[in-house]
CSV table of C-alpha atoms and ligand atoms in Angstrom, one decimal:
chain,number,residue,atom,x,y,z
X,1,MET,CA,-38.3,-4.2,-12.4
X,2,ASP,CA,-38.8,-0.4,-12.6
X,3,TYR,CA,-36.3,1.4,-10.5
X,4,GLN,CA,-37.5,4.2,-8.2
X,5,PHE,CA,-34.4,4.9,-6.2
X,6,LEU,CA,-31.6,3.7,-8.4
X,7,LEU,CA,-30.2,5.1,-11.7
X,8,VAL,CA,-28.3,2.5,-13.8
X,9,THR,CA,-26.1,3.5,-16.7
X,10,LYS,CA,-24.2,1.1,-18.9
X,11,GLU,CA,-21.1,2.6,-20.4
X,12,PRO,CA,-19.7,1.4,-23.8
X,13,ALA,CA,-16.3,0.7,-22.2
X,14,GLY,CA,-17.8,-2.4,-20.5
X,15,PHE,CA,-18.9,-1.2,-17.1
X,16,ALA,CA,-22.0,0.1,-15.4
X,17,VAL,CA,-22.7,2.8,-12.9
X,18,LEU,CA,-25.4,2.3,-10.3
X,19,GLN,CA,-26.3,5.5,-8.5
X,20,PHE,CA,-28.4,5.7,-5.4
X,21,ASN,CA,-31.2,8.2,-5.9
X,22,ARG,CA,-32.8,9.2,-2.6
X,23,PRO,CA,-31.1,12.6,-2.1
X,24,ASP,CA,-33.7,14.0,0.3
X,25,VAL,CA,-32.7,11.4,2.9
X,26,LEU,CA,-29.0,11.2,2.1
X,27,ASN,CA,-29.6,7.9,0.2
X,28,ALA,CA,-30.9,6.1,3.2
X,29,LEU,CA,-31.1,2.4,2.2
X,30,ASN,CA,-34.7,1.4,2.5
X,31,MET,CA,-35.8,-2.1,1.5
X,32,ARG,CA,-37.1,-1.0,-1.9
X,33,LEU,CA,-33.7,0.6,-2.8
X,34,MET,CA,-31.9,-2.6,-1.6
X,35,GLU,CA,-34.2,-4.8,-3.7
X,36,GLU,CA,-33.5,-2.6,-6.7
X,37,LEU,CA,-29.8,-2.7,-6.1
X,38,VAL,CA,-29.7,-6.5,-5.8
X,39,ASP,CA,-31.9,-6.9,-8.9
X,40,ALA,CA,-29.6,-4.6,-10.9
X,41,LEU,CA,-26.4,-6.2,-9.7
X,42,GLU,CA,-27.6,-9.7,-10.5
X,43,GLN,CA,-28.8,-8.6,-14.0
X,44,LEU,CA,-25.5,-6.9,-14.7
X,45,ASP,CA,-23.6,-9.9,-13.4
X,46,ARG,CA,-25.3,-12.0,-16.1
X,47,ASP,CA,-24.7,-9.3,-18.8
X,48,ASP,CA,-21.8,-10.2,-21.1
X,49,GLU,CA,-21.4,-6.5,-22.1
X,50,VAL,CA,-20.6,-5.5,-18.5
X,51,ARG,CA,-17.4,-6.6,-16.7
X,52,CYS,CA,-17.3,-4.3,-13.7
X,53,MET,CA,-19.8,-2.2,-11.7
X,54,ILE,CA,-19.5,1.1,-9.8
X,55,LEU,CA,-21.8,1.9,-6.9
X,56,THR,CA,-22.1,5.6,-6.1
X,57,GLY,CA,-24.3,8.2,-4.4
X,58,ASN,CA,-24.0,12.0,-4.7
X,59,GLU,CA,-21.7,14.6,-3.3
X,60,LYS,CA,-23.4,14.7,0.1
X,61,ALA,CA,-23.9,11.0,0.7
X,62,PHE,CA,-22.9,7.6,-0.6
X,63,ALA,CA,-25.5,6.4,1.9
X,64,ALA,CA,-26.3,7.5,5.4
X,65,GLY,CA,-27.2,3.9,6.5
X,66,ALA,CA,-30.3,1.8,6.6
X,67,ASP,CA,-33.6,3.8,6.6
X,68,ILE,CA,-34.1,4.4,10.3
X,69,LYS,CA,-37.7,5.5,9.8
X,70,GLU,CA,-38.5,2.2,8.2
X,71,MET,CA,-37.0,0.2,11.1
X,72,ALA,CA,-38.0,2.4,14.0
X,73,ASP,CA,-41.3,0.6,15.0
X,74,ALA,CA,-40.3,-2.9,13.9
X,75,SER,CA,-40.3,-5.8,16.4
X,76,ALA,CA,-37.6,-8.4,16.5
X,77,VAL,CA,-40.1,-10.8,14.8
X,78,ASP,CA,-40.8,-8.1,12.1
X,79,MET,CA,-37.1,-7.9,11.4
X,80,LEU,CA,-36.7,-11.7,11.3
X,81,ILE,CA,-39.6,-12.0,8.8
X,82,ARG,CA,-38.3,-9.1,6.7
X,83,ASP,CA,-35.0,-10.9,6.5
X,84,GLN,CA,-33.4,-7.9,4.8
X,85,PHE,CA,-29.9,-9.2,5.2
X,86,ALA,CA,-30.7,-12.0,2.7
X,87,ARG,CA,-30.3,-9.3,0.1
X,88,TRP,CA,-26.9,-8.5,1.4
X,89,ASP,CA,-25.8,-12.1,1.1
X,90,ARG,CA,-26.8,-11.9,-2.6
X,91,ILE,CA,-24.5,-8.8,-3.1
X,92,ARG,CA,-21.7,-10.8,-1.6
X,93,LYS,CA,-22.2,-13.5,-4.3
X,94,ILE,CA,-21.9,-11.1,-7.2
X,95,LYS,CA,-19.0,-12.4,-9.3
X,96,LYS,CA,-17.9,-9.3,-11.2
X,97,PRO,CA,-15.8,-6.6,-9.4
X,98,ILE,CA,-17.7,-3.8,-7.7
X,99,ILE,CA,-16.1,-0.4,-7.1
X,100,ALA,CA,-17.5,2.0,-4.6
X,101,ALA,CA,-17.1,5.7,-5.4
X,102,VAL,CA,-17.8,7.4,-2.1
X,103,SER,CA,-18.4,11.0,-1.4
X,104,GLY,CA,-20.0,12.5,1.8
X,105,PHE,CA,-21.6,10.1,4.3
X,106,ALA,CA,-20.9,6.4,4.3
X,107,LEU,CA,-22.5,5.5,7.6
X,108,GLY,CA,-24.0,2.3,9.1
X,109,GLY,CA,-25.4,0.2,6.3
X,110,GLY,CA,-23.7,2.7,3.9
X,111,CYS,CA,-20.3,1.9,5.3
X,112,GLU,CA,-21.1,-1.8,5.3
X,113,LEU,CA,-22.1,-1.6,1.6
X,114,MET,CA,-18.9,0.2,0.9
X,115,MET,CA,-16.9,-2.6,2.6
X,116,THR,CA,-18.8,-5.2,0.6
X,117,CYS,CA,-17.5,-3.6,-2.6
X,118,ASP,CA,-14.1,-4.8,-3.9
X,119,ILE,CA,-12.3,-1.5,-4.3
X,120,VAL,CA,-13.1,1.9,-2.8
X,121,ILE,CA,-12.4,5.3,-4.3
X,122,ALA,CA,-13.2,8.0,-1.8
X,123,SER,CA,-13.4,11.8,-2.2
X,124,GLU,CA,-11.9,14.1,0.4
X,125,SER,CA,-15.4,14.8,1.7
X,126,ALA,CA,-16.1,11.2,2.7
X,127,LYS,CA,-17.2,10.6,6.3
X,128,ILE,CA,-17.1,6.9,7.2
X,129,GLY,CA,-18.5,5.2,10.3
X,130,GLN,CA,-20.7,2.8,12.1
X,131,PRO,CA,-22.9,5.1,14.2
X,132,GLU,CA,-25.6,2.5,15.0
X,133,ILE,CA,-24.6,2.6,18.7
X,134,ASN,CA,-26.0,6.1,18.9
X,135,ILE,CA,-29.5,4.8,18.0
X,136,GLY,CA,-29.5,1.9,20.3
X,137,VAL,CA,-28.4,-0.9,18.0
X,138,MET,CA,-25.2,-2.2,16.4
X,139,PRO,CA,-23.9,-3.0,12.9
X,140,GLY,CA,-26.0,-5.7,11.3
X,141,ALA,CA,-24.9,-6.1,7.7
X,142,GLY,CA,-21.3,-7.2,8.3
X,143,GLY,CA,-19.9,-4.1,10.0
X,144,THR,CA,-18.4,-5.9,13.0
X,145,GLN,CA,-16.8,-8.5,10.8
X,146,ARG,CA,-15.6,-6.7,7.7
X,147,LEU,CA,-14.5,-3.6,9.6
X,148,THR,CA,-12.5,-5.7,12.0
X,149,ARG,CA,-10.8,-7.6,9.2
X,150,ALA,CA,-10.0,-4.4,7.4
X,151,VAL,CA,-8.8,-2.1,10.3
X,152,GLY,CA,-8.0,-4.5,13.2
X,153,LYS,CA,-9.7,-5.0,16.5
X,154,VAL,CA,-8.9,-1.9,18.4
X,155,LYS,CA,-9.8,0.6,15.7
X,156,ALA,CA,-13.0,-1.4,14.9
X,157,MET,CA,-13.9,-1.4,18.6
X,158,GLU,CA,-13.4,2.3,18.7
X,159,MET,CA,-15.6,3.0,15.7
X,160,VAL,CA,-18.3,0.5,16.6
X,161,LEU,CA,-18.5,1.4,20.4
X,162,THR,CA,-18.3,5.2,20.0
X,163,GLY,CA,-19.9,5.6,16.6
X,164,LYS,CA,-17.0,7.9,15.7
X,165,THR,CA,-16.8,8.9,12.0
X,166,ILE,CA,-13.4,8.8,10.2
X,167,SER,CA,-12.2,10.9,7.3
X,168,ALA,CA,-11.3,9.6,3.9
X,169,GLN,CA,-7.6,10.1,4.7
X,170,GLU,CA,-8.0,8.0,7.9
X,171,GLY,CA,-9.9,5.4,5.8
X,172,LEU,CA,-6.9,5.3,3.5
X,173,GLN,CA,-4.4,4.9,6.3
X,174,TRP,CA,-6.6,2.3,8.0
X,175,GLY,CA,-7.0,0.1,4.8
X,176,LEU,CA,-10.7,0.8,4.1
X,177,VAL,CA,-10.1,3.0,1.1
X,178,ASN,CA,-7.8,2.5,-2.0
X,179,LYS,CA,-7.4,6.1,-3.0
X,180,VAL,CA,-8.6,9.6,-2.0
X,181,VAL,CA,-9.3,12.2,-4.6
X,182,PRO,CA,-11.0,15.6,-4.8
X,183,VAL,CA,-14.8,15.3,-4.9
X,184,GLU,CA,-15.1,16.4,-8.5
X,185,TYR,CA,-12.8,13.5,-9.6
X,186,CYS,CA,-14.2,10.7,-7.5
X,187,LEU,CA,-16.6,9.1,-10.1
X,188,GLN,CA,-14.1,9.7,-12.9
X,189,GLU,CA,-11.4,8.0,-11.0
X,190,ALA,CA,-13.7,5.0,-10.3
X,191,LYS,CA,-14.6,5.0,-14.0
X,192,ASP,CA,-11.0,4.9,-15.1
X,193,LEU,CA,-10.4,2.0,-12.8
X,194,ALA,CA,-13.6,0.2,-14.0
X,195,ARG,CA,-12.4,0.7,-17.6
X,196,GLU,CA,-9.1,-0.8,-16.8
X,197,ILE,CA,-10.6,-3.8,-15.1
X,198,ALA,CA,-13.1,-4.2,-18.0
X,199,SER,CA,-10.2,-4.5,-20.4
X,200,LYS,CA,-8.7,-7.5,-18.5
X,201,PRO,CA,-9.6,-11.2,-19.3
X,202,PRO,CA,-13.0,-11.7,-17.6
X,203,VAL,CA,-12.6,-15.3,-16.6
X,204,ALA,CA,-9.3,-14.6,-14.9
X,205,VAL,CA,-10.9,-11.5,-13.2
X,206,ARG,CA,-13.8,-13.6,-11.9
X,207,LEU,CA,-11.7,-16.4,-10.5
X,208,ALA,CA,-9.2,-13.9,-9.0
X,209,LYS,CA,-12.0,-12.0,-7.2
X,210,GLU,CA,-13.4,-15.3,-6.0
X,211,ALA,CA,-10.0,-16.4,-4.6
X,212,VAL,CA,-9.3,-13.1,-2.8
X,213,LEU,CA,-12.8,-13.3,-1.2
X,214,LYS,CA,-12.1,-16.9,-0.2
X,215,SER,CA,-9.3,-15.6,2.1
X,216,PHE,CA,-12.0,-14.2,4.5
X,217,ASP,CA,-13.5,-17.5,5.3
X,218,THR,CA,-10.9,-20.2,5.1
X,219,THR,CA,-7.6,-21.3,6.6
X,220,MET,CA,-4.3,-20.4,4.8
X,221,GLU,CA,-4.0,-24.0,3.6
X,222,GLY,CA,-7.6,-24.1,2.3
X,223,GLY,CA,-7.1,-20.7,0.7
X,224,LEU,CA,-3.9,-21.7,-1.1
X,225,GLU,CA,-5.5,-24.9,-2.3
X,226,PHE,CA,-8.5,-22.9,-3.6
X,227,GLU,CA,-6.2,-20.4,-5.3
X,228,ARG,CA,-4.2,-23.2,-7.0
X,229,LYS,CA,-7.4,-24.9,-8.4
X,230,ASN,CA,-8.5,-21.6,-9.8
X,231,PHE,CA,-5.1,-21.0,-11.3
X,232,TYR,CA,-5.1,-24.4,-13.0
X,233,LEU,CA,-8.7,-23.9,-14.2
X,234,LEU,CA,-7.6,-20.8,-16.1
X,235,PHE,CA,-5.4,-23.0,-18.3
X,236,ALA,CA,-8.7,-24.3,-19.7
X,237,SER,CA,-9.5,-20.8,-20.9
X,238,ASP,CA,-8.8,-19.5,-24.4
X,239,ASP,CA,-7.7,-16.2,-22.8
X,240,GLN,CA,-4.8,-18.0,-21.0
X,241,LYS,CA,-3.6,-19.3,-24.4
X,242,GLU,CA,-4.1,-15.9,-26.0
X,243,GLY,CA,-2.5,-13.9,-23.1
X,244,MET,CA,0.7,-16.0,-23.0
X,245,GLU,CA,0.9,-16.3,-26.8
X,246,ALA,CA,0.5,-12.5,-27.2
X,247,PHE,CA,3.3,-12.0,-24.6
X,248,VAL,CA,5.7,-14.3,-26.5
X,249,GLN,CA,4.8,-12.6,-29.8
X,250,LYS,CA,5.1,-9.2,-28.3
X,251,ARG,CA,1.6,-8.0,-29.3
X,252,LYS,CA,-1.5,-6.9,-27.4
X,253,PRO,CA,-3.8,-9.8,-26.4
X,254,ASP,CA,-7.3,-10.0,-27.8
X,255,TRP,CA,-9.5,-11.3,-25.0
X,256,LYS,CA,-12.5,-13.5,-25.9
X,257,GLY,CA,-13.9,-14.0,-22.4
X,258,LYS,CA,-13.7,-17.7,-22.8
W,1,LIG,C1,-33.6,7.7,7.4
W,1,LIG,C2,-32.3,9.5,7.2
W,1,LIG,C3,-31.1,8.8,7.5
W,1,LIG,C4,-31.3,7.4,7.7
W,1,LIG,C5,-30.5,10.8,7.2
W,1,LIG,N1,-31.9,10.8,7.0
W,1,LIG,N2,-30.1,9.6,7.5
W,1,LIG,N3,-33.5,9.0,7.1
W,1,LIG,N4,-32.5,6.9,7.7
W,1,LIG,N5,-30.3,6.6,8.0
W,1,LIG,C6,-32.7,11.9,6.7
W,1,LIG,C7,-33.0,12.8,7.8
W,1,LIG,O1,-34.0,12.3,8.6
W,1,LIG,C8,-33.4,14.1,7.1
W,1,LIG,O2,-34.7,14.0,6.7
W,1,LIG,C9,-32.5,14.1,5.9
W,1,LIG,O3,-32.1,12.7,5.7
W,1,LIG,C10,-31.3,14.9,6.1
W,1,LIG,O4,-30.6,14.5,7.2
W,1,LIG,P1,-30.1,15.6,8.4
W,1,LIG,O5,-30.0,14.8,9.6
W,1,LIG,O6,-31.1,16.8,8.4
W,1,LIG,O7,-28.7,16.1,7.8
W,1,LIG,P2,-27.4,16.5,8.6
W,1,LIG,O8,-27.8,17.4,9.7
W,1,LIG,O9,-26.5,17.0,7.6
W,1,LIG,O10,-26.9,15.2,9.3
W,1,LIG,C11,-26.4,14.1,8.5
W,1,LIG,C12,-26.2,12.8,9.3
W,1,LIG,C13,-27.5,12.5,10.0
W,1,LIG,C14,-25.1,13.0,10.3
W,1,LIG,C15,-25.8,11.7,8.3
W,1,LIG,O11,-28.6,12.5,9.1
W,1,LIG,C16,-27.5,11.1,10.7
W,1,LIG,O12,-26.9,11.0,11.7
W,1,LIG,N6,-28.1,10.2,10.0
W,1,LIG,C17,-28.3,8.8,10.6
W,1,LIG,C18,-27.0,8.0,10.4
W,1,LIG,C19,-27.1,6.6,11.0
W,1,LIG,O13,-27.3,6.5,12.2
W,1,LIG,N7,-26.9,5.6,10.2
W,1,LIG,C20,-27.1,4.2,10.6
W,1,LIG,C21,-28.5,3.8,10.5
W,1,LIG,S1,-28.7,2.1,11.1
W,1,LIG,P3,-35.8,15.1,7.0
W,1,LIG,O14,-37.1,14.5,6.5
W,1,LIG,O15,-35.8,15.3,8.5
W,1,LIG,O16,-35.4,16.3,6.2
W,1,LIG,C22,-28.0,1.1,10.0
W,1,LIG,C23,-28.1,-0.3,10.3
W,1,LIG,C24,-27.5,-1.1,9.2
W,1,LIG,O17,-27.5,1.5,9.0
W,1,LIG,C25,-28.1,-2.4,9.1
W,1,LIG,C26,-28.0,-3.0,7.7
W,1,LIG,C27,-29.2,-2.7,6.8
């Protein structure tokens, strides 16, 4: 697939950067961009040279939401047939870690995409929110659910019902953001983190991500059981043997990804 609105760069350190490229419309997420994003993520998920992905925009915008112009005239049936949220379900199923490097606007679908990522590095300029209420709708790609789980009911209600935007610092305090850095360091910080994750044993990374995500849709008992099975499963990996042997021999492990 040729990408019109997405720039993909593979770095030798074992990660890839996916940059939204619709600067004229603050990286509004039209259907073509979302199709490209899902296509790229799924390919990279299968690529043994890549162990982590970074999603980013530009200094002005991570993404200012779904493309309003593309949706404005749609009927409910059009929306049903487009089924654009099926793509979002595919992003949720990506097995490798995804880091969001967020500068400027992360609004509506942009905020929802940020929350779908596993780790968020934000620059001081980030403006985060779910402003759909101001255009007569509501979050549709997980905003009411992921935001509520991340920040709690009352703050989620305030953001969703007023459309209020929060700063990167508020995002940090509220648990939406891992770290806030000056804008010029945002992507670099995400790359440093991606490099670190890429240096870890990939099977353990994969099963650990899967277990953390499981906590969103299971009971404590079910989640603990799931975690335990993944933990046991790792004892079938060469990397578990190598990691523990290296510890005992006081040397650096040499991961095989098996
Ligand atoms: C389409 C958009 C857009 C969007 C900005 N633009 N956001 N186009 N969809 N979501 C376009 C503008 O029309 C304009 O194009 C150009 O980008 C620059 O935007 P301005 O408004 O001139 O910039 P500024 O004054 O700096 O204001 C920035 C802004 C504002 C506060 C971010 O653009 C804004 O409120 N955007 C909409 C945010 C929003 O409501 N997002 C939620 C969308 S619904 P022209 O051609 O005029 O220069 C959603 C549902 C999610 O996300 C469902 C899941 C898919």
